[in-house]
Structures are given as C-alpha cells and as structure tokens.
GROMACS .gro file of C-alpha atoms in nm:
model
  361
    1MET     CA    1  -3.597  -0.621  -2.859
    2THR     CA    2  -3.266  -0.472  -3.008
    3ASP     CA    3  -2.924  -0.606  -2.909
    4ALA     CA    4  -2.891  -0.296  -2.699
    5ASP     CA    5  -3.202  -0.342  -2.527
    6ALA     CA    6  -3.119  -0.704  -2.452
    7PHE     CA    7  -2.785  -0.613  -2.308
    8ALA     CA    8  -2.934  -0.340  -2.099
    9GLU     CA    9  -3.176  -0.594  -1.948
   10HIS     CA   10  -2.885  -0.826  -1.879
   11ALA     CA   11  -2.684  -0.535  -1.709
   12VAL     CA   12  -2.976  -0.446  -1.494
   13ARG     CA   13  -3.023  -0.809  -1.377
   14ALA     CA   14  -2.656  -0.839  -1.309
   15TYR     CA   15  -2.656  -0.514  -1.126
   16GLN     CA   16  -2.935  -0.636  -0.900
   17ALA     CA   17  -2.761  -0.958  -0.831
   18MET     CA   18  -2.443  -0.771  -0.745
   19GLN     CA   19  -2.627  -0.551  -0.493
   20TRP     CA   20  -2.829  -0.822  -0.352
   21ARG     CA   21  -2.525  -1.072  -0.302
   22PHE     CA   22  -2.251  -0.827  -0.203
   23SER     CA   23  -2.398  -0.499  -0.049
   24ASP     CA   24  -2.391  -0.474   0.329
   25HIS     CA   25  -2.653  -0.312   0.540
   26ASP     CA   26  -2.468   0.027   0.542
   27GLY     CA   27  -2.431   0.047   0.167
   28GLY     CA   28  -2.062  -0.094   0.157
   29TYR     CA   29  -1.961  -0.423   0.010
   30ARG     CA   30  -1.870  -0.743   0.189
   31GLN     CA   31  -1.637  -1.021   0.062
   32ARG     CA   32  -1.796  -1.317  -0.115
   33GLY     CA   33  -2.163  -1.242  -0.052
   34ARG     CA   34  -2.406  -1.290   0.239
   35TRP     CA   35  -2.247  -1.584   0.399
   36HIS     CA   36  -1.910  -1.460   0.462
   37SER     CA   37  -1.816  -1.380   0.817
   38PRO     CA   38  -1.951  -1.053   0.946
   39GLY     CA   39  -1.756  -0.741   0.918
   40ALA     CA   40  -1.541  -0.869   0.643
   41ALA     CA   41  -1.540  -0.550   0.406
   42GLU     CA   42  -1.438  -0.598   0.050
   43HIS     CA   43  -1.105  -0.480  -0.067
   44LEU     CA   44  -1.050  -0.154  -0.263
   45TRP     CA   45  -1.022  -0.299  -0.616
   46PRO     CA   46  -1.351  -0.465  -0.627
   47VAL     CA   47  -1.502  -0.157  -0.469
   48ALA     CA   48  -1.358   0.058  -0.730
   49ARG     CA   49  -1.485  -0.164  -1.021
   50ALA     CA   50  -1.842  -0.179  -0.855
   51CYS     CA   51  -1.822   0.204  -0.875
   52VAL     CA   52  -1.741   0.167  -1.243
   53ALA     CA   53  -1.999  -0.068  -1.302
   54THR     CA   54  -2.263   0.179  -1.152
   55LEU     CA   55  -2.144   0.455  -1.381
   56ASP     CA   56  -2.174   0.222  -1.694
   57LEU     CA   57  -2.505   0.116  -1.587
   58ILE     CA   58  -2.624   0.478  -1.555
   59GLY     CA   59  -2.481   0.544  -1.924
   60ALA     CA   60  -2.701   0.265  -2.047
   61GLY     CA   61  -3.023   0.406  -1.890
   62PRO     CA   62  -3.238   0.558  -1.765
   63PHE     CA   63  -3.417   0.240  -1.585
   64ILE     CA   64  -3.726   0.238  -1.384
   65GLY     CA   65  -3.653   0.222  -1.012
   66PHE     CA   66  -3.277   0.290  -1.046
   67ASP     CA   67  -3.216   0.611  -0.848
   68THR     CA   68  -2.889   0.721  -1.007
   69ASP     CA   69  -2.818   1.007  -0.769
   70ALA     CA   70  -2.846   0.785  -0.482
   71ALA     CA   71  -2.641   0.508  -0.631
   72ILE     CA   72  -2.347   0.754  -0.707
   73ALA     CA   73  -2.379   0.908  -0.366
   74GLN     CA   74  -2.365   0.562  -0.190
   75ARG     CA   75  -2.055   0.449  -0.415
   76LEU     CA   76  -1.870   0.787  -0.319
   77ALA     CA   77  -1.949   0.725   0.056
   78THR     CA   78  -1.821   0.366   0.031
   79LEU     CA   79  -1.497   0.486  -0.139
   80SER     CA   80  -1.437   0.751   0.138
   81ARG     CA   81  -1.403   0.477   0.397
   82TYR     CA   82  -1.078   0.375   0.220
   83TRP     CA   83  -0.923   0.700   0.208
   84ALA     CA   84  -0.592   0.699   0.394
   85PRO     CA   85  -0.394   1.001   0.239
   86PRO     CA   86  -0.189   1.027   0.023
   87ALA     CA   87  -0.415   0.755  -0.148
   88TYR     CA   88  -0.689   0.488  -0.098
   89SER     CA   89  -0.607   0.188   0.143
   90SER     CA   90  -0.656  -0.154   0.035
   91ASP     CA   91  -0.892  -0.206   0.326
   92PRO     CA   92  -1.112   0.040   0.522
   93ILE     CA   93  -0.911  -0.036   0.836
   94GLY     CA   94  -0.662   0.203   0.701
   95THR     CA   95  -0.289   0.183   0.661
   96ASN     CA   96  -0.220   0.227   1.034
   97LEU     CA   97  -0.395  -0.124   1.115
   98GLY     CA   98  -0.242  -0.318   0.817
   99GLY     CA   99  -0.396  -0.190   0.491
  100ASP     CA  100  -0.160  -0.137   0.204
  101LEU     CA  101  -0.154   0.136  -0.052
  102TYR     CA  102  -0.145  -0.019  -0.405
  103TYR     CA  103  -0.068   0.179  -0.712
  104ASP     CA  104  -0.297  -0.023  -0.938
  105ASP     CA  105  -0.590  -0.007  -0.720
  106ASN     CA  106  -0.545   0.369  -0.679
  107ALA     CA  107  -0.529   0.394  -1.053
  108TRP     CA  108  -0.872   0.228  -1.077
  109VAL     CA  109  -1.017   0.454  -0.847
  110ALA     CA  110  -0.888   0.754  -1.020
  111LEU     CA  111  -1.010   0.632  -1.370
  112ALA     CA  112  -1.359   0.583  -1.187
  113LEU     CA  113  -1.340   0.940  -1.072
  114ILE     CA  114  -1.260   1.064  -1.408
  115GLN     CA  115  -1.534   0.896  -1.560
  116LEU     CA  116  -1.781   1.014  -1.299
  117GLU     CA  117  -1.646   1.374  -1.377
  118ARG     CA  118  -1.690   1.320  -1.761
  119MET     CA  119  -2.046   1.198  -1.712
  120ARG     CA  120  -2.161   1.429  -1.436
  121PRO     CA  121  -1.909   1.717  -1.380
  122GLY     CA  122  -1.897   1.838  -1.020
  123SER     CA  123  -2.064   1.536  -0.877
  124GLY     CA  124  -1.775   1.377  -0.719
  125PRO     CA  125  -1.438   1.455  -0.538
  126GLY     CA  126  -1.321   1.618  -0.867
  127LEU     CA  127  -0.998   1.655  -1.041
  128GLU     CA  128  -0.808   1.767  -0.728
  129ARG     CA  129  -0.849   1.422  -0.583
  130VAL     CA  130  -0.742   1.264  -0.926
  131ALA     CA  131  -0.429   1.493  -0.916
  132GLU     CA  132  -0.345   1.360  -0.567
  133LEU     CA  133  -0.375   1.005  -0.690
  134PHE     CA  134  -0.148   1.083  -0.986
  135ASP     CA  135   0.095   1.231  -0.758
  136PHE     CA  136   0.095   0.922  -0.550
  137ALA     CA  137   0.157   0.714  -0.872
  138VAL     CA  138   0.443   0.936  -0.969
  139ALA     CA  139   0.610   0.888  -0.624
  140GLY     CA  140   0.593   0.526  -0.686
  141TRP     CA  141   0.814   0.524  -0.973
  142ASP     CA  142   1.136   0.336  -0.933
  143GLU     CA  143   1.431   0.550  -0.932
  144ARG     CA  144   1.694   0.286  -0.878
  145THR     CA  145   1.961   0.251  -1.146
  146THR     CA  146   2.098  -0.089  -1.056
  147VAL     CA  147   1.805  -0.301  -1.127
  148ALA     CA  148   1.684  -0.465  -1.445
  149LYS     CA  149   1.512  -0.222  -1.678
  150PRO     CA  150   1.511   0.069  -1.432
  151GLY     CA  151   1.206   0.251  -1.393
  152GLY     CA  152   0.832   0.166  -1.367
  153VAL     CA  153   0.576   0.220  -1.105
  154PHE     CA  154   0.600  -0.038  -0.813
  155TRP     CA  155   0.291  -0.261  -0.747
  156VAL     CA  156   0.269  -0.150  -0.382
  157GLN     CA  157   0.394   0.138  -0.182
  158GLN     CA  158   0.758   0.046  -0.075
  159GLY     CA  159   0.907   0.027   0.274
  160ARG     CA  160   0.592  -0.065   0.464
  161GLY     CA  161   0.357  -0.379   0.490
  162THR     CA  162   0.342  -0.579   0.181
  163GLY     CA  163   0.598  -0.338   0.030
  164ASN     CA  164   0.869  -0.461   0.260
  165ARG     CA  165   0.886  -0.783   0.060
  166ASN     CA  166   0.711  -0.712  -0.284
  167HIS     CA  167   0.921  -0.500  -0.526
  168ASP     CA  168   0.744  -0.585  -0.846
  169ARG     CA  169   0.705  -0.323  -1.114
  170ASN     CA  170   0.403  -0.408  -1.335
  171THR     CA  171   0.223  -0.324  -1.645
  172VAL     CA  172  -0.102  -0.284  -1.440
  173SER     CA  173   0.052  -0.045  -1.199
  174THR     CA  174   0.224   0.174  -1.467
  175ALA     CA  175   0.000   0.182  -1.779
  176PRO     CA  176  -0.322   0.273  -1.599
  177ASN     CA  177  -0.165   0.551  -1.411
  178ALA     CA  178  -0.031   0.676  -1.733
  179GLN     CA  179  -0.391   0.707  -1.851
  180VAL     CA  180  -0.476   0.875  -1.530
  181GLY     CA  181  -0.207   1.150  -1.604
  182LEU     CA  182  -0.329   1.182  -1.955
  183HIS     CA  183  -0.697   1.223  -1.863
  184LEU     CA  184  -0.588   1.486  -1.614
  185ALA     CA  185  -0.385   1.669  -1.861
  186GLU     CA  186  -0.693   1.668  -2.098
  187LEU     CA  187  -0.974   1.764  -1.861
  188THR     CA  188  -0.759   2.060  -1.727
  189GLY     CA  189  -0.651   2.175  -2.066
  190ALA     CA  190  -0.285   2.140  -1.989
  191SER     CA  191  -0.026   2.187  -2.244
  192SER     CA  192   0.153   1.888  -2.388
  193ASP     CA  193   0.461   1.962  -2.193
  194ALA     CA  194   0.262   1.986  -1.862
  195PRO     CA  195   0.430   1.751  -1.593
  196GLU     CA  196   0.132   1.514  -1.574
  197GLN     CA  197   0.161   1.431  -1.950
  198VAL     CA  198   0.540   1.417  -1.933
  199GLN     CA  199   0.519   1.165  -1.636
  200ALA     CA  200   0.253   0.971  -1.827
  201GLU     CA  201   0.469   0.941  -2.147
  202ARG     CA  202   0.749   0.826  -1.940
  203MET     CA  203   0.540   0.561  -1.799
  204ILE     CA  204   0.414   0.429  -2.133
  205ALA     CA  205   0.758   0.434  -2.277
  206TRP     CA  206   0.886   0.224  -1.993
  207VAL     CA  207   0.608  -0.050  -2.034
  208GLU     CA  208   0.683  -0.063  -2.413
  209SER     CA  209   1.056  -0.101  -2.363
  210ALA     CA  210   1.054  -0.319  -2.044
  211LEU     CA  211   0.760  -0.541  -2.080
  212GLY     CA  212   0.698  -0.564  -2.454
  213SER     CA  213   0.687  -0.922  -2.535
  214GLY     CA  214   0.809  -0.881  -2.889
  215ASN     CA  215   0.493  -1.024  -3.046
  216GLY     CA  216   0.274  -0.710  -3.013
  217LEU     CA  217   0.151  -0.779  -2.651
  218PHE     CA  218   0.280  -0.691  -2.315
  219TRP     CA  219   0.417  -0.920  -2.029
  220ASP     CA  220   0.286  -0.886  -1.665
  221LYS     CA  221   0.567  -0.763  -1.456
  222ILE     CA  222   0.926  -0.736  -1.377
  223ARG     CA  223   0.951  -0.927  -1.022
  224GLY     CA  224   1.170  -0.797  -0.743
  225ASP     CA  225   1.440  -1.034  -0.824
  226GLY     CA  226   1.460  -0.903  -1.184
  227SER     CA  227   1.286  -1.198  -1.365
  228ILE     CA  228   1.005  -1.136  -1.581
  229ASP     CA  229   0.646  -1.264  -1.547
  230LYS     CA  230   0.550  -1.334  -1.908
  231ALA     CA  231   0.170  -1.404  -1.851
  232LEU     CA  232  -0.016  -1.209  -2.123
  233TRP     CA  233  -0.341  -1.081  -1.939
  234SER     CA  234  -0.589  -0.931  -2.138
  235TYR     CA  235  -0.633  -0.605  -1.919
  236ASN     CA  236  -0.266  -0.526  -1.968
  237GLN     CA  237  -0.324  -0.516  -2.337
  238GLY     CA  238  -0.629  -0.297  -2.280
  239SER     CA  239  -0.459  -0.042  -2.066
  240MET     CA  240  -0.173   0.001  -2.328
  241ILE     CA  241  -0.435   0.043  -2.606
  242GLY     CA  242  -0.614   0.305  -2.402
  243ALA     CA  243  -0.288   0.486  -2.322
  244HIS     CA  244  -0.210   0.524  -2.681
  245VAL     CA  245  -0.557   0.637  -2.758
  246LEU     CA  246  -0.521   0.927  -2.503
  247LEU     CA  247  -0.174   1.013  -2.655
  248HIS     CA  248  -0.343   1.028  -2.993
  249ARG     CA  249  -0.620   1.254  -2.842
  250ARG     CA  250  -0.336   1.478  -2.687
  251HIS     CA  251  -0.099   1.482  -2.979
  252GLY     CA  252  -0.356   1.489  -3.273
  253PRO     CA  253  -0.429   1.305  -3.595
  254ARG     CA  254  -0.070   1.327  -3.736
  255SER     CA  255   0.080   1.135  -3.441
  256GLU     CA  256   0.175   0.784  -3.454
  257HIS     CA  257  -0.027   0.674  -3.147
  258LEU     CA  258  -0.354   0.583  -3.302
  259ALA     CA  259  -0.178   0.347  -3.531
  260ARG     CA  260  -0.009   0.204  -3.227
  261ALA     CA  261  -0.319   0.142  -3.053
  262GLU     CA  262  -0.492  -0.015  -3.341
  263GLY     CA  263  -0.188  -0.246  -3.394
  264ILE     CA  264  -0.186  -0.360  -3.039
  265ALA     CA  265  -0.560  -0.426  -3.061
  266ALA     CA  266  -0.534  -0.622  -3.380
  267VAL     CA  267  -0.283  -0.854  -3.219
  268ALA     CA  268  -0.466  -0.884  -2.895
  269LEU     CA  269  -0.812  -0.957  -3.068
  270ARG     CA  270  -0.641  -1.231  -3.256
  271HIS     CA  271  -0.457  -1.365  -2.938
  272TYR     CA  272  -0.764  -1.377  -2.719
  273GLU     CA  273  -1.034  -1.488  -2.975
  274HIS     CA  274  -1.075  -1.818  -2.824
  275ARG     CA  275  -0.947  -1.735  -2.485
  276TYR     CA  276  -1.186  -1.500  -2.312
  277LEU     CA  277  -1.350  -1.753  -2.100
  278ASP     CA  278  -1.016  -1.864  -1.977
  279HIS     CA  279  -0.959  -1.494  -1.831
  280SER     CA  280  -1.136  -1.335  -1.544
  281PRO     CA  281  -1.420  -1.125  -1.645
  282ALA     CA  282  -1.261  -0.849  -1.460
  283PHE     CA  283  -0.960  -0.861  -1.675
  284ASN     CA  284  -1.171  -0.870  -1.991
  285ALA     CA  285  -1.407  -0.585  -1.883
  286ILE     CA  286  -1.088  -0.368  -1.849
  287PHE     CA  287  -0.969  -0.510  -2.203
  288PHE     CA  288  -1.287  -0.422  -2.381
  289ARG     CA  289  -1.363  -0.068  -2.232
  290ASN     CA  290  -1.014   0.047  -2.364
  291LEU     CA  291  -1.105  -0.117  -2.693
  292PHE     CA  292  -1.426   0.074  -2.688
  293GLN     CA  293  -1.237   0.401  -2.645
  294LEU     CA  294  -1.039   0.303  -2.950
  295HIS     CA  295  -1.364   0.247  -3.140
  296ALA     CA  296  -1.437   0.587  -3.077
  297ALA     CA  297  -1.123   0.724  -3.215
  298SER     CA  298  -1.056   0.486  -3.499
  299SER     CA  299  -1.162   0.532  -3.865
  300ASP     CA  300  -1.066   0.154  -3.936
  301VAL     CA  301  -1.417   0.016  -4.014
  302VAL     CA  302  -1.306  -0.343  -4.009
  303LEU     CA  303  -1.132  -0.297  -3.664
  304ARG     CA  304  -1.430  -0.108  -3.514
  305GLY     CA  305  -1.663  -0.393  -3.626
  306ARG     CA  306  -1.428  -0.661  -3.492
  307ILE     CA  307  -1.404  -0.486  -3.148
  308LEU     CA  308  -1.799  -0.471  -3.111
  309SER     CA  309  -1.850  -0.827  -3.261
  310ASP     CA  310  -1.598  -0.994  -3.022
  311ALA     CA  311  -1.734  -0.797  -2.736
  312ARG     CA  312  -2.091  -0.916  -2.819
  313ALA     CA  313  -1.987  -1.273  -2.872
  314TYR     CA  314  -1.796  -1.287  -2.538
  315ALA     CA  315  -2.079  -1.119  -2.358
  316GLU     CA  316  -2.325  -1.369  -2.497
  317ARG     CA  317  -2.124  -1.661  -2.390
  318LEU     CA  318  -2.079  -1.518  -2.037
  319TRP     CA  319  -2.461  -1.489  -2.006
  320ASN     CA  320  -2.537  -1.814  -2.159
  321GLU     CA  321  -2.259  -2.031  -2.013
  322ARG     CA  322  -2.141  -1.872  -1.683
  323ARG     CA  323  -2.455  -1.742  -1.537
  324ASP     CA  324  -2.611  -1.915  -1.256
  325GLY     CA  325  -2.959  -1.920  -1.125
  326ASP     CA  326  -2.908  -1.600  -0.927
  327ASP     CA  327  -2.785  -1.407  -1.218
  328LEU     CA  328  -2.425  -1.423  -1.069
  329PHE     CA  329  -2.105  -1.500  -1.277
  330PRO     CA  330  -1.868  -1.706  -1.089
  331PHE     CA  331  -1.518  -1.748  -1.194
  332GLY     CA  332  -1.380  -2.034  -1.026
  333LYS     CA  333  -1.538  -2.168  -0.710
  334ARG     CA  334  -1.766  -1.874  -0.623
  335ALA     CA  335  -1.900  -1.550  -0.736
  336THR     CA  336  -1.706  -1.236  -0.633
  337LEU     CA  337  -1.785  -0.860  -0.651
  338LEU     CA  338  -1.480  -0.812  -0.874
  339ASP     CA  339  -1.611  -1.046  -1.150
  340GLN     CA  340  -1.993  -0.962  -1.103
  341SER     CA  341  -1.908  -0.593  -1.153
  342ALA     CA  342  -1.726  -0.685  -1.452
  343ALA     CA  343  -2.027  -0.844  -1.619
  344VAL     CA  344  -2.243  -0.543  -1.519
  345GLN     CA  345  -1.978  -0.326  -1.705
  346LEU     CA  346  -1.966  -0.533  -2.012
  347PHE     CA  347  -2.326  -0.574  -2.066
  348ALA     CA  348  -2.402  -0.205  -1.988
  349LEU     CA  349  -2.132  -0.081  -2.230
  350LEU     CA  350  -2.288  -0.289  -2.512
  351ALA     CA  351  -2.612  -0.099  -2.454
  352TRP     CA  352  -2.430   0.249  -2.473
  353ASP     CA  353  -2.443   0.446  -2.808
  354SER     CA  354  -2.113   0.388  -2.932
  355ASP     CA  355  -2.059   0.774  -2.996
  356GLU     CA  356  -2.065   0.805  -2.605
  357TYR     CA  357  -1.744   0.582  -2.558
  358VAL     CA  358  -1.536   0.907  -2.541
  359GLN     CA  359  -1.673   0.946  -2.185
  360LEU     CA  360  -1.494   0.612  -2.068
  361ALA     CA  361  -1.187   0.619  -1.853
   0.00000   0.00000   0.00000
C-alpha cells in the first residue's frame, strides 16, 4: 500500500466516523454526537468545514459505496438551512431568533463553494452566491478613523446580537475574505483593478500592517478596546500564505507575492514544527491546505518537500496518537464535528495528486 493509499483509507474511516457520530436523521449535523440533547443543530463553522471535508474526500477517490453526488447534494441542503440574507447565520434558527452573522464563518462557506465550483462547475449555488458573501465581507470593513489601526473586517456583524458588544477585528475575519475576493476575481476573469481584487488587496495590506508580529507571523486580533491578542494560531498563518499565493496568481511570476508566501511558510513551519498537537486539528487543516496551494505554486524544491513531510508527519501522529476506538479525533474532552472534519481533510488531501492542489480554496 502506498502512502497515498494509506491516507485515503484513513480519510474514509474518519469520514464514516464523522457521519456516524454527528449526522442527524435528516442529513444535517448535531452538536457533539448522538448523545447531545435532541434538536441541537451544529453551528455554521463546523458545518462549513464538513462540506470541505466531503469535497476533499471526493478529490481523493473514487471509493466504493461513496455516492459523491448525493453527498454534495446533502451538504448543500444542510447549508441552505443557515441562509439568512445577506449571509449565512451562525445557527439554522436564523438571525431573527438569535443567530449571528460572522464574517469568518461566511468566508469558510464561500471558500467551500469556490472549491466546489473548481471541482464540479455548476453543481452548487455558483459564483453569484460567492459574490454576495464577498459583498457582505466588504460591508464588514471598519470605517472608523479614531480607533487603533483603522480598518480590518469585524469578526461579527455589528449593531445586533453579539455585535453589540464584540468589536474585534481579526486576521481570521479579514484574510480568508481576501482569499474569497481573489478567487472570485480569478474565476470570473476580472481585471487586476476590479473591485473585488482592490478590496481583497486592502484586506491583506491591513493584516500585514496591523497584525504582523514582527517575526514573520501574524497575531490573532485587535480587540474592541484596541489591545492586541498576540496568539499565533496556525490557521491565521495559513490564510495569509494562501492570500499571497492568490496574489501571485493574479499578478504573475514577477510579483513579490510568491516570495512573501514562501517566507511566511518557512517561518511558520519552523515555529509549529513541534507544536501541531497543541493546536486544534481544525486550525492545522486550514494551515496545511494553504501550504498545499503554495506547494502547487512554488518551485522551491526544499520548501515543497518540507510542506509534504511535515503534513505527513503530523497526520501520522494524529492517526496514531489522537484517534480513539471509534476513529474519532477528540481534541480536549470530546470529539467535535469541527475537529473530526479537519482530520478527514488532512488525510484526504495527502491522498490527492499534488498537481490538483490548484483546485483548493
């Protein structure tokens, strides 16, 4: 059995465990598995990542007994329950009954829809929905001029619900939405001065200037009181790597953005080398999927090899050290859909042909 075959087998088992433990009778997802109180639907972020896990598994297949069309249709039907224009609500109850509209959650949905469009054009809501979600992100830009480091996309829609008290501006709410704008410009064939690209570049520049740590990595957020949360989460580094890869694809081989992505990646790989198990698998899966996009763009043989070797080493430790008897991957007290879907993503992507990483989002 090749390494790719082994990781594919891991991905299938992790996916089957995910569906067994977290899926509901109607095809949606419940919180924390079968023994949670009835009717407690999962939040949007884990649902969006389960959609990505499904797509990643499809890219690693085909597998006997896995109906890809049915799986995609079910994930899209589940997502539709959260739609509360102009974006997706944090809960299927909708915004009128207490659900919030988070800018990072909607970026994850948009990126899932982009990957679906790249892998199976026309099989989902399409780029019109992605454009709606990017417009929502642009509307979340902080226009105030009297705050520390003006700009950035808020974490949650302001003026209602959680947004009445939370005024954080995050790397995770800004950089992934920049990726959405750049994917949108690329897929629609827009010019380099198109609004979606201009807005995306503004978002990336803000993260670079406002949340750059000075050591090549990126802090988490500027809190509402102007203080900085200096946590160095792996997924934030991944999102900035992916954003610069997309800028490289938009601007061409003579741009500085590929070198910038490679530089962030080199620092991040050194920083997290012995720390992956300290981070949620959900964070690490986002980190590595962006590194895989860099792998597809870079000609640096050493860096490309490091990306794959580190991802494989982490995946093997995850499988051997963090898997329980049900093929679940608890991080903390219990297994969650968010982390289980991350395990599926990581194993599945290591079974992909690396030439296909250009399809990722």
